[in-house]
Amino acid sequence: MVTKQFTGSPEDADLARADSLAREIFADLANKWALLIVEALGDDTLRFSDLRRGIDGISHKMLTQNLRMLERNGLVERAVHPTVPPRVEYTLTEPGRALRETVAGMCDWTSRYLPHIETARRRFDT
Amino acid sequence: MVTKQFTGSPEDADLARADSLAREIFADLANKWALLIVEALGDDTLRFSDLRRGIDGISHKMLTQNLRMLERNGLVERAVHPTVPPRVEYTLTEPGRALRETVAGMCDWTSRYLPHIETARRRFDT
DNA sequence: CTGAATCCTAGCTGATACTG
DNA sequence: CAGTATCAGCTAGGATTCAG
């Protein structure tokens, strides 16, 4: 995942492809908006605008962009109800919910170590 | 963590500060280089150049930049040995190792769902 | 309401060169 | 070896506007 070992041998081709794909996916998901969306969706089914209200500071553009990416990677399911006005609902898929658990772990980590980080920063900023 | 609820009441001030700090930290850490560094460090103590070799594709600049950030937030400890040539070693602190577990979960998730994602992408890209 | 496209800016990023 | 500074290219990201 982190390192790449190329021996040049032919049977490494598949591993190399899988590794570069893993990296690509990791780069897709390891950004704050994507993770916050996954966290915000949780077990709910939310409309675009609800999601937007739910994630503080996210712009219209970033939300659509990341939702597309998450949909493309199969983490989010998009259900369009052809009414007027249109109603589009987003839900985490099973892989999405699985990832959400690790994201939740990251959020827990943040609140848990918040004091430690605050003091570490003060010490460093001198 | 994800949402902000401002009622304007005075006792919310602390909560609001903590929340914005949490967001800042989350934004710091939710980027691929930071997470890959945490993962690469693991339980080891590594020199700058070893770390650089260990993380495929990272530039000198991104590595120093992210190491500083991680050090500032107290995730990484930096030990300078005043020899010549200089020898600088990096190790995860306890909070760093704690975060590393969730990062490991994310890596596991990636390799586990790689096939699913690959097919999801093919379906989407049509 | 949802979403696409455009423009525009700030900031990230890599490459390179220089210091201790 | 480790770190810093500088420069140039590019991309992320916001604001706005138009369409279905």
Short mmCIF file of C-alpha atoms in Angstrom, two decimals, chain A residues 1-124:
data_model
loop_
_atom_site.label_atom_id
_atom_site.label_comp_id
_atom_site.label_asym_id
_atom_site.label_seq_id
_atom_site.Cartn_x
_atom_site.Cartn_y
_atom_site.Cartn_z
CA MET A 1 0.00 0.00 0.00
CA VAL A 2 2.66 2.45 0.98
CA THR A 3 5.72 1.11 -0.74
CA LYS A 4 6.33 -0.30 -4.16
CA GLN A 5 8.83 -3.04 -4.85
CA PHE A 6 9.55 -3.57 -8.52
CA THR A 7 11.63 -6.59 -9.38
CA GLY A 8 10.71 -6.32 -13.02
CA SER A 9 9.55 -9.92 -13.10
CA PRO A 10 6.49 -10.46 -15.27
CA GLU A 11 4.19 -11.82 -12.56
CA ASP A 12 4.58 -8.52 -10.71
CA ALA A 13 2.53 -6.74 -13.33
CA ASP A 14 -0.77 -7.53 -11.62
CA LEU A 15 0.54 -6.55 -8.23
CA ALA A 16 1.85 -3.30 -9.61
CA ARG A 17 -1.50 -2.51 -11.21
CA ALA A 18 -3.39 -3.35 -8.04
CA ASP A 19 -0.99 -1.23 -6.03
CA SER A 20 -1.29 1.79 -8.26
CA LEU A 21 -5.06 1.41 -8.18
CA ALA A 22 -4.99 1.20 -4.39
CA ARG A 23 -2.97 4.39 -4.31
CA GLU A 24 -5.38 6.13 -6.60
CA ILE A 25 -8.33 5.14 -4.44
CA PHE A 26 -6.49 6.12 -1.30
CA ALA A 27 -5.72 9.53 -2.80
CA ASP A 28 -9.39 9.90 -3.75
CA LEU A 29 -10.67 9.14 -0.27
CA ALA A 30 -7.95 10.69 1.85
CA ASN A 31 -9.30 14.22 1.58
CA LYS A 32 -11.39 16.00 4.12
CA TRP A 33 -14.51 16.53 2.06
CA ALA A 34 -14.87 12.92 1.01
CA LEU A 35 -14.42 11.67 4.56
CA LEU A 36 -16.75 14.27 6.01
CA ILE A 37 -19.43 13.31 3.51
CA VAL A 38 -19.10 9.64 4.40
CA GLU A 39 -19.32 10.54 8.06
CA ALA A 40 -22.27 12.85 7.53
CA LEU A 41 -24.25 10.30 5.54
CA GLY A 42 -23.97 7.68 8.23
CA ASP A 43 -26.90 5.30 8.08
CA ASP A 44 -29.22 7.92 6.68
CA THR A 45 -30.59 8.64 3.27
CA LEU A 46 -30.14 12.31 2.64
CA ARG A 47 -31.02 14.75 -0.07
CA PHE A 48 -28.37 16.90 -1.67
CA SER A 49 -29.46 20.04 0.14
CA ASP A 50 -29.75 18.32 3.51
CA LEU A 51 -26.28 16.97 3.07
CA ARG A 52 -25.05 20.41 2.17
CA ARG A 53 -26.60 21.91 5.28
CA GLY A 54 -25.20 19.06 7.35
CA ILE A 55 -21.59 19.62 6.39
CA ASP A 56 -20.47 22.98 7.55
CA GLY A 57 -18.48 24.98 5.06
CA ILE A 58 -18.78 22.72 2.05
CA SER A 59 -19.54 24.44 -1.21
CA HIS A 60 -22.10 23.32 -3.75
CA LYS A 61 -19.33 22.42 -6.13
CA MET A 62 -17.23 20.37 -3.71
CA LEU A 63 -20.29 18.45 -2.61
CA THR A 64 -21.34 17.42 -6.12
CA GLN A 65 -17.77 16.71 -7.13
CA ASN A 66 -17.08 14.46 -4.19
CA LEU A 67 -20.46 12.78 -4.37
CA ARG A 68 -19.73 11.87 -7.98
CA MET A 69 -16.38 10.47 -7.01
CA LEU A 70 -17.87 8.47 -4.16
CA GLU A 71 -20.60 7.18 -6.45
CA ARG A 72 -18.06 6.21 -9.07
CA ASN A 73 -16.10 4.22 -6.51
CA GLY A 74 -19.26 2.52 -5.33
CA LEU A 75 -19.36 4.03 -1.86
CA VAL A 76 -22.52 5.98 -2.37
CA GLU A 77 -25.77 5.18 -4.12
CA ARG A 78 -27.63 7.93 -5.88
CA ALA A 79 -31.41 7.66 -6.23
CA VAL A 80 -33.12 10.16 -8.52
CA HIS A 81 -36.85 10.71 -8.10
CA PRO A 82 -38.13 12.27 -11.31
CA THR A 83 -40.48 14.68 -9.60
CA VAL A 84 -40.64 18.40 -9.89
CA PRO A 85 -38.73 19.83 -8.26
CA PRO A 86 -36.22 16.99 -8.57
CA ARG A 87 -35.46 14.92 -5.51
CA VAL A 88 -32.10 13.16 -5.32
CA GLU A 89 -31.17 11.00 -2.38
CA TYR A 90 -27.82 9.66 -1.34
CA THR A 91 -27.09 6.59 0.76
CA LEU A 92 -23.92 4.77 1.72
CA THR A 93 -23.50 1.36 0.15
CA GLU A 94 -22.14 -1.54 2.16
CA PRO A 95 -18.51 -0.67 1.28
CA GLY A 96 -19.30 2.91 2.14
CA ARG A 97 -20.62 1.95 5.56
CA ALA A 98 -17.55 -0.19 6.10
CA LEU A 99 -15.30 2.76 5.37
CA ARG A 100 -17.44 4.92 7.58
CA GLU A 101 -16.44 2.86 10.58
CA THR A 102 -12.80 3.71 10.11
CA VAL A 103 -13.73 7.35 9.53
CA ALA A 104 -15.69 7.28 12.77
CA GLY A 105 -12.53 5.95 14.38
CA MET A 106 -10.66 8.93 13.03
CA CYS A 107 -13.27 11.34 14.41
CA ASP A 108 -13.10 9.63 17.80
CA TRP A 109 -9.37 9.90 17.68
CA THR A 110 -9.62 13.62 17.00
CA SER A 111 -11.89 14.44 19.90
CA ARG A 112 -10.01 12.12 22.18
CA TYR A 113 -6.60 13.66 21.53
CA LEU A 114 -7.79 17.21 21.12
CA PRO A 115 -6.27 18.39 24.43
CA HIS A 116 -3.01 16.60 23.73
CA ILE A 117 -2.79 18.19 20.31
CA GLU A 118 -3.58 21.62 21.67
CA THR A 119 -0.71 21.46 24.14
CA ALA A 120 1.62 19.90 21.57
CA ARG A 121 0.92 22.83 19.30
CA ARG A 122 1.58 25.40 21.98
CA ARG A 123 4.87 23.75 22.79
CA PHE A 124 5.86 23.61 19.14
#
